[in-house]
Short mmCIF file of C-alpha atoms and ligand atoms in Angstrom, two decimals:
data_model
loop_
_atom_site.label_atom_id
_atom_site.label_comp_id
_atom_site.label_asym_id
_atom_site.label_seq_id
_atom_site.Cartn_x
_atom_site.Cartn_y
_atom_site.Cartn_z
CA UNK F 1 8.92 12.38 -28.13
CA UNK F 2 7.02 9.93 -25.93
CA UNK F 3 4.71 11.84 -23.81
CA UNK F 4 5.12 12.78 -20.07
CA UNK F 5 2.91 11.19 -17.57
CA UNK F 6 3.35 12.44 -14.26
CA UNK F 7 2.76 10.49 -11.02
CA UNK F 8 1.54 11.70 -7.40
CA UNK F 9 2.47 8.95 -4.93
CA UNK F 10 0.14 8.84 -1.90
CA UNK F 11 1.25 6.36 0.01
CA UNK F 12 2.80 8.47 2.97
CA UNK F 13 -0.91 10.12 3.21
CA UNK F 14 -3.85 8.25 1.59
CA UNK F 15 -1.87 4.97 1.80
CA UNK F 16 -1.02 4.86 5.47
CA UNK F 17 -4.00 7.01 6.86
CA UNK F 18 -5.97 3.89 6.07
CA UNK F 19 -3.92 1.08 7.05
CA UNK F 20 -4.40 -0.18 10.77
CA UNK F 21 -0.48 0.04 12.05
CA UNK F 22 0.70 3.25 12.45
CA UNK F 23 4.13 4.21 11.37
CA UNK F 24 6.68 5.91 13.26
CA UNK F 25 7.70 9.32 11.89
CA UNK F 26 11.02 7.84 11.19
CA UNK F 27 9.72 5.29 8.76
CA UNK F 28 7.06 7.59 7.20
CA UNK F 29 10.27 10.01 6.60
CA UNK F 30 12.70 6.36 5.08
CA UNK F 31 9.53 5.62 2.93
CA UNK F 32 9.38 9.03 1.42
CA UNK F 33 12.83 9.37 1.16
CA UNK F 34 13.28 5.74 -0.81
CA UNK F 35 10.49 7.63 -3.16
CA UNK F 36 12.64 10.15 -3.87
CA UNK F 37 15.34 8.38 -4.19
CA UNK F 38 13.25 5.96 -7.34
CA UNK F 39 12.52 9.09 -9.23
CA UNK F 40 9.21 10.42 -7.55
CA UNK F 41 8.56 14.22 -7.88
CA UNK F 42 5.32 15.20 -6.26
CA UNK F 43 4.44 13.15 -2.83
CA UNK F 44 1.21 13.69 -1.21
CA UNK F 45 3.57 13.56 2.34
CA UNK F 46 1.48 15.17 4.81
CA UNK F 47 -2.42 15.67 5.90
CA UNK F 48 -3.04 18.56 7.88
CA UNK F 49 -6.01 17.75 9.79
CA UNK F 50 -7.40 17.47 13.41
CA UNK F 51 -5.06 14.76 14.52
CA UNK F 52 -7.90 13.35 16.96
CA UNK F 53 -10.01 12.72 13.42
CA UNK F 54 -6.90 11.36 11.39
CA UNK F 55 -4.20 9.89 14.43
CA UNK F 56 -2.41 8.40 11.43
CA UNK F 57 -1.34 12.03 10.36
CA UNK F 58 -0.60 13.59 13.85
CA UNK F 59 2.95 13.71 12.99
CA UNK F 60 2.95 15.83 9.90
CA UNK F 61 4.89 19.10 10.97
CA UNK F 62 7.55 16.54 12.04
CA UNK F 63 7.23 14.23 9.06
CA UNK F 64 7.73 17.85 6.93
CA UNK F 65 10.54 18.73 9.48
CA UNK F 66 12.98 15.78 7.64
CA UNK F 67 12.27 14.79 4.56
CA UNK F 68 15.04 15.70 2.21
CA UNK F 69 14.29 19.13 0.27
CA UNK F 70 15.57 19.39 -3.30
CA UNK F 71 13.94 21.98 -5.79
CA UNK F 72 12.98 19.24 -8.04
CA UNK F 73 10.33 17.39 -5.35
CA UNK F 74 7.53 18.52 -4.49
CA UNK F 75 5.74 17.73 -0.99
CA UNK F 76 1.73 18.35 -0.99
CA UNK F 77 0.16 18.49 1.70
CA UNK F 78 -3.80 17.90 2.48
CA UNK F 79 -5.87 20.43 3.90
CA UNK F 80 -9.33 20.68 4.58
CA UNK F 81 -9.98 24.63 5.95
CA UNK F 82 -7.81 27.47 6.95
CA UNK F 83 -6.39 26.57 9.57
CA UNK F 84 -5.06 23.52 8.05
CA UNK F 85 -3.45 25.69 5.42
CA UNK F 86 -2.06 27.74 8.43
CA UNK F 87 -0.23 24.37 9.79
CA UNK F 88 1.10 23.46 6.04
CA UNK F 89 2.35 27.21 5.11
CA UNK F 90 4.10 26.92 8.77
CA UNK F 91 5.81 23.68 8.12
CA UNK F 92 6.67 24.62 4.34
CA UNK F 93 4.80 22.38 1.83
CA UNK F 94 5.49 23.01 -1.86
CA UNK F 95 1.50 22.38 -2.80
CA UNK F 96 -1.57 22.36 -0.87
CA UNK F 97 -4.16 20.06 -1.83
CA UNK F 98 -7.68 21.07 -0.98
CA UNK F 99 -10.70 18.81 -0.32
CA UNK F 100 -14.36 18.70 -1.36
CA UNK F 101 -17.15 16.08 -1.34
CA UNK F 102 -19.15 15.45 -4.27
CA UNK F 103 -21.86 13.88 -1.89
CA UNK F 104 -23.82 15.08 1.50
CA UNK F 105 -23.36 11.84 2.86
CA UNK F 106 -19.51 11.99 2.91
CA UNK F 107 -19.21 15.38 3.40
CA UNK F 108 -21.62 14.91 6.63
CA UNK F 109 -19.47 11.78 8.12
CA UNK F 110 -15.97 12.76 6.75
CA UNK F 111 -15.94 16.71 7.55
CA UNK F 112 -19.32 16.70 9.36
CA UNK F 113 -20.05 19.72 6.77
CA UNK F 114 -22.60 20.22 4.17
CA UNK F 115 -21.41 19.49 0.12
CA UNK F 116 -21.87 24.07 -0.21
CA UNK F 117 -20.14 24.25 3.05
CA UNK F 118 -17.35 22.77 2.31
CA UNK F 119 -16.67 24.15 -1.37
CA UNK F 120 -17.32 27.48 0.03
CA UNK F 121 -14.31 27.00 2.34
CA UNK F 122 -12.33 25.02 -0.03
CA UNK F 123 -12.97 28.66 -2.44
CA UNK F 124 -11.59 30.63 0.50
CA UNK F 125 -8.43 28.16 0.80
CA UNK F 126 -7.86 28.62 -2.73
CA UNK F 127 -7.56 32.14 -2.62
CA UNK F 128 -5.33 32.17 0.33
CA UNK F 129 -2.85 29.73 -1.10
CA UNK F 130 -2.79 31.31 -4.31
CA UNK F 131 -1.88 34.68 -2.28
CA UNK F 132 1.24 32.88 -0.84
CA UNK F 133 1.92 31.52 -4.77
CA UNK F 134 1.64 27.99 -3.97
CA UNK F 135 0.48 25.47 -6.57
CA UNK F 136 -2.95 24.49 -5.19
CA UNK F 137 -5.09 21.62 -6.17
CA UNK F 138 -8.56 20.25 -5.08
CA UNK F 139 -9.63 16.67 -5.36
CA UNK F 140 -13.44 16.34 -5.25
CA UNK F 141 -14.04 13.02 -3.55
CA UNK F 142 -16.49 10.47 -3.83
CA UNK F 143 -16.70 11.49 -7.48
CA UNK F 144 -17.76 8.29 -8.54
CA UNK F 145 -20.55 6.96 -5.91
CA UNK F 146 -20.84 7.35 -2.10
CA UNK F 147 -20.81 4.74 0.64
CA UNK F 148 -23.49 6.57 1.94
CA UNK F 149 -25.28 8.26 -0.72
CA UNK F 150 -25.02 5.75 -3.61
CA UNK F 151 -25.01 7.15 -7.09
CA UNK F 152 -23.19 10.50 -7.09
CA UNK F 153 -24.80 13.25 -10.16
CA UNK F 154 -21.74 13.97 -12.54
CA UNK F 155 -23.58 17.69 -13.07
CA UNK F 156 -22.78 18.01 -9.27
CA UNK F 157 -18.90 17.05 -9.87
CA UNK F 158 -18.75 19.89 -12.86
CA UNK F 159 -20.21 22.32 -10.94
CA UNK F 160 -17.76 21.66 -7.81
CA UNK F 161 -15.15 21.63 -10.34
CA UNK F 162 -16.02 24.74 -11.98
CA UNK F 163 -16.45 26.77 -8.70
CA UNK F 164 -12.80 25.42 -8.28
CA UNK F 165 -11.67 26.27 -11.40
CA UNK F 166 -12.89 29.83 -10.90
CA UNK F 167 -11.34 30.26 -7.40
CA UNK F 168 -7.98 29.70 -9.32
CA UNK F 169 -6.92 25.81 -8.72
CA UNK F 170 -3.58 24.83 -10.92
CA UNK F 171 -5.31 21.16 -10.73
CA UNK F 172 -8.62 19.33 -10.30
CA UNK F 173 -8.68 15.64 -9.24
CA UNK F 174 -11.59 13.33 -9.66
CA UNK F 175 -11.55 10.83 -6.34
CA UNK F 176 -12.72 7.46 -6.57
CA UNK F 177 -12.94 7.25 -2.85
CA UNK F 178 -14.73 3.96 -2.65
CA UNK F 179 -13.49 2.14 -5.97
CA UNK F 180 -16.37 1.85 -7.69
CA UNK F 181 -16.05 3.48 -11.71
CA UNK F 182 -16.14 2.24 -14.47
CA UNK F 183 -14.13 3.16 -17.37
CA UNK F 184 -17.01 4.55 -19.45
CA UNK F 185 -17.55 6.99 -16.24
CA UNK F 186 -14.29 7.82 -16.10
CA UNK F 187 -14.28 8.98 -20.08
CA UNK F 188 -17.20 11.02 -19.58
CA UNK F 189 -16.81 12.65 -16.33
CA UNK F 190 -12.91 13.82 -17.10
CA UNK F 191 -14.56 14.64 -20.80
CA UNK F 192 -17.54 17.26 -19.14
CA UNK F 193 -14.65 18.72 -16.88
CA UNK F 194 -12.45 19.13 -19.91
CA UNK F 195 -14.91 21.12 -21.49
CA UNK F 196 -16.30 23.20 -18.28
CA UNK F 197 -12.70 23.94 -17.25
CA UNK F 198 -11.08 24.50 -20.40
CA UNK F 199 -7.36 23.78 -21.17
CA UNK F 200 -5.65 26.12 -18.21
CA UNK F 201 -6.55 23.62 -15.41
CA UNK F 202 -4.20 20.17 -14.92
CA UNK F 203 -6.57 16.89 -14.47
CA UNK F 204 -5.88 14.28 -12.39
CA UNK F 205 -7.25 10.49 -11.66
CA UNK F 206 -7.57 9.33 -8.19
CA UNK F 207 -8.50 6.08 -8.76
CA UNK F 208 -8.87 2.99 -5.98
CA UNK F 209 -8.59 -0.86 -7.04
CA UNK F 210 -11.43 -1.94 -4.73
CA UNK F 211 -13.49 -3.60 -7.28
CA UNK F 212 -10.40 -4.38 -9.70
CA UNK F 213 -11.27 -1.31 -12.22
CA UNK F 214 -8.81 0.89 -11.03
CA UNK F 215 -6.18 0.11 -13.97
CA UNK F 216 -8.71 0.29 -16.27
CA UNK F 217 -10.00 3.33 -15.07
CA UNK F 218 -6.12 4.53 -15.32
CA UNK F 219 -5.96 3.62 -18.45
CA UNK F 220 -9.69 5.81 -19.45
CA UNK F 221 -7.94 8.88 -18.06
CA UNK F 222 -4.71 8.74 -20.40
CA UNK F 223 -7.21 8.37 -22.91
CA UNK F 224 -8.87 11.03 -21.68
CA UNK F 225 -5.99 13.15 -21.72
CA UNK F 226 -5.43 13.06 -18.22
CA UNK F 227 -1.67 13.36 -17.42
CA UNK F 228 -1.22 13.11 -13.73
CA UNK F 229 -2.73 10.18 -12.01
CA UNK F 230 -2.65 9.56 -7.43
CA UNK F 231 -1.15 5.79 -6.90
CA UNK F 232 0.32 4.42 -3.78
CA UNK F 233 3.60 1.73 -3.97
CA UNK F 234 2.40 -1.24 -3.25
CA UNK F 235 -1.34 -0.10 -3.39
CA UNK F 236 -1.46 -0.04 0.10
CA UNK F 237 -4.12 1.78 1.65
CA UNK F 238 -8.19 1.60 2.01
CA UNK F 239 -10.98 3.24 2.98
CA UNK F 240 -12.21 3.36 6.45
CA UNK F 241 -16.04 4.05 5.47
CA UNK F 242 -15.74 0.88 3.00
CA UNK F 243 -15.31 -2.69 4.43
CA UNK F 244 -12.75 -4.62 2.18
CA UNK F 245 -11.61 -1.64 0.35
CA UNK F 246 -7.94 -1.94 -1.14
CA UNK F 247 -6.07 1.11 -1.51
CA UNK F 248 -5.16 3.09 -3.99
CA UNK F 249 -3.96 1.73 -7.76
CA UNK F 250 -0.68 0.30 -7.06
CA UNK F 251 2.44 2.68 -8.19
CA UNK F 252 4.63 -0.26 -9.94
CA UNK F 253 1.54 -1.75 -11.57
CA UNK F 254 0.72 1.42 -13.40
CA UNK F 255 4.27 2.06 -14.09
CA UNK F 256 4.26 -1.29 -15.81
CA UNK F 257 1.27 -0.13 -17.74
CA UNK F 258 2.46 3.33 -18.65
CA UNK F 259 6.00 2.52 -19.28
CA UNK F 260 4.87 -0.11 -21.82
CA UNK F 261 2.53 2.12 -23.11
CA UNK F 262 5.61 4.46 -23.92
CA UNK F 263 5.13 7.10 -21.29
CA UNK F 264 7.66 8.62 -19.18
CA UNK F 265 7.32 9.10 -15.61
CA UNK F 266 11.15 9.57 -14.66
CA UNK F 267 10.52 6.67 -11.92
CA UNK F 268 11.88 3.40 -11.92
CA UNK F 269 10.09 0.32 -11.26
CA UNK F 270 11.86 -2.15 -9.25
CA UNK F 271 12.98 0.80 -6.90
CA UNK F 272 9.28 1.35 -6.13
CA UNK F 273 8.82 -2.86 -5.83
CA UNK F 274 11.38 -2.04 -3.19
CA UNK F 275 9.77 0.32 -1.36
CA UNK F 276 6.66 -1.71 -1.35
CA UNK F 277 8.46 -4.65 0.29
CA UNK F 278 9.63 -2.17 2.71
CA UNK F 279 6.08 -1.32 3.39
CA UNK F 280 4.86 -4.59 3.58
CA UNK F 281 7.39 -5.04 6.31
CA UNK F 282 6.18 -2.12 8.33
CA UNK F 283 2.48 -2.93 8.03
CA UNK F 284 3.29 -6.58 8.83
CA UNK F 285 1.18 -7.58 5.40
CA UNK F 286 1.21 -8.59 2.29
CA UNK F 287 0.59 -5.63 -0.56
CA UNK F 288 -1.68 -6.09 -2.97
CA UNK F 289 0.29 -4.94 -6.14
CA UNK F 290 1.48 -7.74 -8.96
CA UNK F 291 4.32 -6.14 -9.97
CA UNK F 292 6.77 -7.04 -7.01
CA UNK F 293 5.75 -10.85 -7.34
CA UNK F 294 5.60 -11.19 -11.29
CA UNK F 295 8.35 -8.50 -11.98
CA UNK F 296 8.59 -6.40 -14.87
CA UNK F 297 8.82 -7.46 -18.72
CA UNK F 298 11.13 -8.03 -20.26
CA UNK F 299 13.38 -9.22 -17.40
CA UNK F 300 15.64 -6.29 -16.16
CA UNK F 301 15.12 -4.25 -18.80
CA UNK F 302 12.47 -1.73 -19.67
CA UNK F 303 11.88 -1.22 -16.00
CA UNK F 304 12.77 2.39 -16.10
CA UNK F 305 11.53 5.24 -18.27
ZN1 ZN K 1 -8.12 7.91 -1.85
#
């Protein structure tokens, strides 16, 4: 049986919130729909934030309002306190995801919090979700290093992550904000978690290709055990605190790697090169994925898995 290896797309959220054009709630709702449509099951589709600190995301109750709901997909949608979870129960997301900085000086500029502030709400969050019995997960950013901070302790990413754990979280990402890991991190960090957490908690990679290690660091987590991994089609996306970040890994790049590797993700590749073109029309720029210009090997076959 060739093992599962499930993907969380992020373009409609990570992806776009960092891109300079803004999308019209009609395309936001075609591009999540085309994701569907190539086999994606969880979509990070919605951010439910101030809208003055995120204007990217202003239109997520009507972005929820009509996407296409099938029990199969799954639409999660980003919070950061409880009122955010308020707005995403109201407009009916399948999964909350739940924020936390691993470092003071992100949690200071992106939620002008403190590191305990923040966790301490995120608990809270937790709690209320799992009251409602929605899947909840938290993804602890800057994981990896902080723009501001620099090195980030891995003892402080176990501890967030075993306060999480403890709250009740289905799944705990690791957020390389900034793309800057290395493999070796990767290995050990997901490794401490692993043993912190124990086996009852999902792990997932959150991995950007800003200094051309997010593949590799990919490919640590699988190694790692790590099943679900965050990548945007096209790897569009950025980082607004980090000048010439690219976004996230690209979706058809890892689905080259995986599918080769002999996992199955359910999602076919050249629909998802599609969908990047699409975007690359929107944002009026070239994407920084391979797949789409190389295409897949061998030619028109193997694409899918
Ligand atoms: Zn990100």
């Amino acid at each position: 049986m060739p093992e599962q290896l499930s993907i969380v797309e992020v373009s409609p959220r990570d992806g776009l919130q960092n891109e300079k054009t803004l999308l019209s709630t009609g395309a936001k709702v075609s591009l999540i729909e085309q994701l569907v449509d190539a086999g994606v099951r969880r979509i990070e589709a919605a951010s439910f934030v101030h809208p003055k600190l995120v204007p990217a995301m202003a239109d997520s109750e009507a972005v929820m309002e009509a996407v296409p709901r099938r029990d199969d997909v799954s639409y999660i949608g980003l919070v950061l306190n409880s009122r955010g979870w308020a707005r995403a129960q109201a407009a009916g997301v399948d999964e909350v995801n739940v924020v936390a900085s691993a470092s003071e000086g992100f949690a200071q500029r992106n939620q002008n919090s403190s590191v305990e502030a923040i966790i301490s709400e995120a608990e809270q969050v937790i709690a209320e979700v799992r009251q409602a019995a929605i899947p909840v997960s938290i993804t602890i950013t800057t994981s990896f290093g902080c723009p501001f901070d620099g090195e980030v302790d891995p003892e402080v990413v176990v501890g967030l992550a075993a306060r999480a754990a403890r709250a009740g979280v289905d799944e705990i990402a690791l957020g390389d904000t900034i793309g800057v890991a290395v493999p070796t991190e990767v290995t050990r960090l997901f490794t401490a978690i692993r043993d912190e957490v124990g086996d009852g908690v999902r792990l997932r990679g959150h991995f950007h290709n800003t200094r051309n290690t997010g593949y590799a660091n990919a490919y640590a987590a699988l190694q790692a055990g790590v099943r679900v991994l965050d990548a945007s089609a096209g790897g569009i996306g950025g980082c607004p605190f980090a000048p010439a970040a690219t976004g996230n890994i690209a979706t058809e790049d890892l689905l080259y790697l995986a599918h080769r590797m002999g996992y199955r993700t359910g999602i076919d590749l050249e629909a998802v090169t599609s969908v990047a073109a699409f975007l690359a029309g929107e944002l009026q720029h070239d994407t920084p994925a391979l797949l789409g210009k190389a295409g897949g090997f061998p030619p028109r076959e193997g694409s899918t898995s």
